[in-house]
Amino acid sequence: MRTIDNENRLQTYLTPSRLFPIRGGYRLQARRTRTRAFRIDETVDEQLREWAEREGVSVSFLANKALRRLVEWDMYADRFGFIAMPNEALSRMIDLLSLDEVRELGQWVGENAYRAFTTFVFKHIDMETVLEVIPKLTSKYTKAFEYEVKREGSRTVIVLRHGRGRKYSIFYEEVARAMFRDLVGRGIRTESQENAVVLEVPNVPRLAATDEVPIGSRRSFPPTVEESTRRRNALT
């Protein structure tokens, strides 16, 4: 499928993505992409081309990556008052605090900053939206840590790896406990290690295998079967 808007120079394509298995064979699963023409500064274009050549990627890839960051993070972070700070500076600030002060700071950041930010972005707060902000978006756009998500029986295990020492672990342990506390009560278990934090929470909706974000997020995914069933039951 292709549409063209001459005035805005907007083109829409239905682009093959991957083969999706069905009974009796496969069908082509497609993703919708658009080609939009717009003006950028000449110096920006030159820098994009130089960076793309250096990294071995296309200019379109870099532009799409920047635009995705804008719509997923920057538009909200800027309006909410987030500022950029080197991780080394934050680590140094935390190192200067006592253990009790680190715990108090982490709890305050989780209860006030991150919970409020989650509500600001998604207009509500639940297990799915919390997992979108921590660990997914925070890891992706602040580079504060890397993360892994794994389902074990009736629980979901989240590991935040940062490599910045135990106080940094305690800080993010308290951030996570504050964010999850009202959602799972005493069901959350945490362990701060030297360079990582391990979180265990009761199972959330099934995680996608590709990027480990909850299916059913009200921001970008369709509702789960359980949600659809609850809605139908509520109407009867």
Short mmCIF file of C-alpha atoms in Angstrom, two decimals:
data_model
loop_
_atom_site.label_atom_id
_atom_site.label_comp_id
_atom_site.label_asym_id
_atom_site.label_seq_id
_atom_site.Cartn_x
_atom_site.Cartn_y
_atom_site.Cartn_z
CA MET A 1 0.00 0.00 0.00
CA ARG A 2 1.25 3.49 -0.83
CA THR A 3 -0.26 6.93 -0.40
CA ILE A 4 1.23 10.26 -1.46
CA ASP A 5 0.32 13.71 -0.20
CA ASN A 6 1.90 16.15 -2.67
CA GLU A 7 1.38 19.25 -0.56
CA ASN A 8 3.14 17.88 2.51
CA ARG A 9 5.36 15.52 0.53
CA LEU A 10 4.29 12.65 2.76
CA GLN A 11 4.54 9.06 1.54
CA THR A 12 3.17 6.02 3.36
CA TYR A 13 4.34 2.49 2.68
CA LEU A 14 3.34 -0.90 4.01
CA THR A 15 6.74 -2.48 4.47
CA PRO A 16 7.38 -6.25 4.83
CA SER A 17 8.68 -7.00 8.30
CA ARG A 18 8.81 -10.77 8.91
CA LEU A 19 6.99 -14.03 8.23
CA PHE A 20 4.45 -14.89 10.90
CA PRO A 21 3.55 -18.61 11.26
CA ILE A 22 -0.11 -19.61 10.93
CA ARG A 23 -1.90 -22.93 10.48
CA GLY A 24 -1.03 -24.34 7.07
CA GLY A 25 1.82 -21.96 6.32
CA TYR A 26 2.94 -18.40 6.89
CA ARG A 27 1.55 -14.97 6.33
CA LEU A 28 3.52 -11.76 5.91
CA GLN A 29 3.37 -9.49 8.92
CA ALA A 30 3.83 -5.89 7.84
CA ARG A 31 4.68 -2.66 9.55
CA ARG A 32 3.59 0.78 8.48
CA THR A 33 6.33 3.27 7.66
CA ARG A 34 6.23 6.79 6.27
CA THR A 35 8.69 8.80 4.24
CA ARG A 36 8.40 12.48 5.10
CA ALA A 37 10.41 15.26 3.45
CA PHE A 38 11.35 18.22 5.64
CA ARG A 39 14.10 20.83 5.91
CA ILE A 40 17.07 20.57 8.28
CA ASP A 41 20.08 22.80 8.79
CA GLU A 42 22.95 22.13 6.41
CA THR A 43 25.40 21.64 9.28
CA VAL A 44 23.07 19.10 10.89
CA ASP A 45 22.81 17.19 7.62
CA GLU A 46 26.59 17.12 7.25
CA GLN A 47 27.03 15.86 10.82
CA LEU A 48 24.38 13.21 10.29
CA ARG A 49 26.09 11.94 7.17
CA GLU A 50 29.51 11.90 8.85
CA TRP A 51 28.16 10.07 11.91
CA ALA A 52 26.22 7.57 9.77
CA GLU A 53 29.33 6.78 7.74
CA ARG A 54 31.41 6.40 10.90
CA GLU A 55 28.88 4.05 12.53
CA GLY A 56 28.09 2.12 9.36
CA VAL A 57 24.37 2.93 9.42
CA SER A 58 22.03 5.03 7.29
CA VAL A 59 21.07 8.65 7.90
CA SER A 60 17.46 7.48 8.07
CA PHE A 61 18.35 5.12 10.91
CA LEU A 62 19.94 7.94 12.92
CA ALA A 63 17.06 10.33 12.22
CA ASN A 64 14.45 7.75 13.23
CA LYS A 65 16.41 6.94 16.39
CA ALA A 66 16.52 10.62 17.33
CA LEU A 67 12.81 11.12 16.61
CA ARG A 68 11.89 8.03 18.62
CA ARG A 69 13.82 9.39 21.59
CA LEU A 70 11.98 12.67 21.18
CA VAL A 71 8.49 11.16 21.27
CA GLU A 72 9.24 8.45 23.87
CA TRP A 73 11.33 10.48 26.31
CA ASP A 74 12.49 14.02 25.58
CA MET A 75 9.07 15.64 25.13
CA TYR A 76 7.99 14.35 28.53
CA ALA A 77 11.34 14.68 30.33
CA ASP A 78 11.78 18.30 29.24
CA ARG A 79 8.29 19.31 30.35
CA PHE A 80 8.67 17.41 33.61
CA GLY A 81 11.95 19.12 34.42
CA PHE A 82 14.50 16.33 33.96
CA ILE A 83 18.06 17.54 33.39
CA ALA A 84 21.04 15.76 31.86
CA MET A 85 23.80 14.82 34.29
CA PRO A 86 26.89 12.66 33.80
CA ASN A 87 26.48 9.31 35.53
CA GLU A 88 29.87 9.86 37.16
CA ALA A 89 28.55 13.04 38.80
CA LEU A 90 25.47 11.27 40.17
CA SER A 91 27.63 8.42 41.45
CA ARG A 92 29.95 10.89 43.15
CA MET A 93 27.01 12.69 44.80
CA ILE A 94 25.64 9.39 46.11
CA ASP A 95 29.07 8.35 47.40
CA LEU A 96 29.16 11.49 49.55
CA LEU A 97 25.93 10.48 51.34
CA SER A 98 25.58 8.11 54.25
CA LEU A 99 23.72 4.83 53.75
CA ASP A 100 20.65 6.20 55.50
CA GLU A 101 20.73 9.32 53.33
CA VAL A 102 21.05 7.19 50.18
CA ARG A 103 18.00 5.15 51.22
CA GLU A 104 16.02 8.29 52.01
CA LEU A 105 16.97 9.87 48.67
CA GLY A 106 16.06 6.75 46.68
CA GLN A 107 12.70 6.47 48.43
CA TRP A 108 11.93 10.14 47.76
CA VAL A 109 12.94 9.90 44.09
CA GLY A 110 10.80 6.79 43.59
CA GLU A 111 7.73 8.13 45.41
CA ASN A 112 7.84 11.65 44.01
CA ALA A 113 9.90 11.99 40.84
CA TYR A 114 9.45 8.64 39.07
CA ARG A 115 5.88 7.91 40.15
CA ALA A 116 4.84 11.41 39.12
CA PHE A 117 6.71 11.09 35.83
CA THR A 118 5.01 7.75 35.09
CA THR A 119 1.60 9.30 35.71
CA PHE A 120 2.54 12.34 33.61
CA VAL A 121 3.51 10.17 30.61
CA PHE A 122 0.82 7.48 30.76
CA LYS A 123 -1.95 9.35 32.66
CA HIS A 124 -2.21 6.42 35.10
CA ILE A 125 0.11 4.19 37.09
CA ASP A 126 0.03 0.41 37.25
CA MET A 127 2.44 -2.50 36.94
CA GLU A 128 2.73 -2.17 33.18
CA THR A 129 3.44 1.56 33.09
CA VAL A 130 5.95 1.30 35.94
CA LEU A 131 7.84 -1.38 34.01
CA GLU A 132 7.79 0.87 30.95
CA VAL A 133 9.55 3.65 32.89
CA ILE A 134 11.76 1.47 35.12
CA PRO A 135 13.54 -0.36 33.77
CA LYS A 136 12.83 0.09 30.04
CA LEU A 137 12.82 3.84 29.27
CA THR A 138 15.20 4.80 32.07
CA SER A 139 17.74 2.25 30.89
CA LYS A 140 17.31 3.16 27.23
CA TYR A 141 17.56 6.93 27.50
CA THR A 142 19.52 7.76 30.67
CA LYS A 143 22.02 4.86 30.40
CA ALA A 144 21.95 4.64 34.20
CA PHE A 145 21.93 0.85 34.05
CA GLU A 146 21.36 -2.18 31.83
CA TYR A 147 18.60 -4.61 32.66
CA GLU A 148 17.36 -8.15 32.20
CA VAL A 149 13.84 -9.49 32.74
CA LYS A 150 13.08 -13.15 33.41
CA ARG A 151 9.94 -15.01 34.46
CA GLU A 152 10.48 -17.63 37.15
CA GLY A 153 7.36 -19.53 38.14
CA SER A 154 4.82 -17.11 39.57
CA ARG A 155 7.25 -14.21 39.76
CA THR A 156 9.12 -11.87 37.44
CA VAL A 157 12.80 -11.20 38.17
CA ILE A 158 14.36 -7.91 37.06
CA VAL A 159 18.11 -7.35 37.28
CA LEU A 160 19.53 -3.82 37.02
CA ARG A 161 23.29 -3.82 36.30
CA HIS A 162 25.21 -0.56 36.68
CA GLY A 163 28.79 -1.20 37.84
CA ARG A 164 28.90 1.81 40.19
CA GLY A 165 29.13 0.31 43.64
CA ARG A 166 26.85 -0.72 46.49
CA LYS A 167 25.47 2.73 47.35
CA TYR A 168 24.24 3.13 43.78
CA SER A 169 22.58 -0.29 44.16
CA ILE A 170 20.88 0.79 47.39
CA PHE A 171 19.67 3.98 45.71
CA TYR A 172 17.94 2.16 42.85
CA GLU A 173 16.70 -0.55 45.20
CA GLU A 174 14.81 2.11 47.16
CA VAL A 175 13.58 3.79 43.95
CA ALA A 176 12.13 0.49 42.76
CA ARG A 177 10.59 -0.40 46.14
CA ALA A 178 8.88 2.98 46.29
CA MET A 179 7.47 2.62 42.78
CA PHE A 180 6.19 -0.93 43.20
CA ARG A 181 5.06 -0.75 46.83
CA ASP A 182 1.46 0.35 46.23
CA LEU A 183 1.10 -2.09 43.32
CA VAL A 184 2.31 -5.32 44.92
CA GLY A 185 2.37 -4.47 48.62
CA ARG A 186 4.81 -6.72 50.42
CA GLY A 187 5.06 -8.94 47.35
CA ILE A 188 8.21 -7.21 46.13
CA ARG A 189 11.59 -8.66 47.08
CA THR A 190 14.83 -6.81 46.51
CA GLU A 191 18.53 -7.53 46.86
CA SER A 192 21.25 -4.92 46.44
CA GLN A 193 24.58 -6.31 45.27
CA GLU A 194 27.89 -4.57 44.68
CA ASN A 195 27.09 -3.58 41.09
CA ALA A 196 23.51 -4.70 40.55
CA VAL A 197 20.01 -4.75 42.00
CA VAL A 198 17.73 -7.80 41.84
CA LEU A 199 13.97 -7.24 42.01
CA GLU A 200 11.32 -9.94 42.29
CA VAL A 201 7.65 -9.04 41.79
CA PRO A 202 4.51 -11.11 41.24
CA ASN A 203 4.03 -11.97 37.59
CA VAL A 204 2.83 -9.21 35.31
CA PRO A 205 1.16 -9.75 31.90
CA ARG A 206 3.20 -11.92 29.53
CA LEU A 207 6.42 -10.30 28.29
CA ALA A 208 7.20 -10.08 24.59
CA ALA A 209 10.24 -12.11 23.62
CA THR A 210 11.69 -9.33 21.43
CA ASP A 211 12.17 -6.45 23.83
CA GLU A 212 10.77 -7.75 27.12
CA VAL A 213 8.14 -5.06 27.64
CA PRO A 214 4.72 -6.02 28.95
CA ILE A 215 2.10 -6.84 26.34
CA GLY A 216 -1.04 -4.91 27.13
CA SER A 217 0.58 -1.55 27.81
CA ARG A 218 -2.07 1.07 27.35
CA ARG A 219 0.42 3.26 25.59
CA SER A 220 1.47 1.12 22.65
CA PHE A 221 0.03 -2.41 22.76
CA PRO A 222 -3.46 -3.94 22.47
CA PRO A 223 -5.17 -5.19 25.66
CA THR A 224 -4.42 -8.67 26.92
CA VAL A 225 -7.00 -11.46 26.89
CA GLU A 226 -7.44 -11.03 30.63
CA GLU A 227 -8.14 -7.30 30.24
CA SER A 228 -10.64 -7.94 27.44
CA THR A 229 -12.42 -10.55 29.58
CA ARG A 230 -12.62 -8.20 32.54
CA ARG A 231 -14.09 -5.46 30.34
CA ARG A 232 -16.75 -7.81 28.93
CA ASN A 233 -17.65 -9.04 32.41
CA ALA A 234 -17.92 -5.48 33.67
CA LEU A 235 -20.54 -4.72 31.04
CA THR A 236 -22.76 -7.72 31.82
#
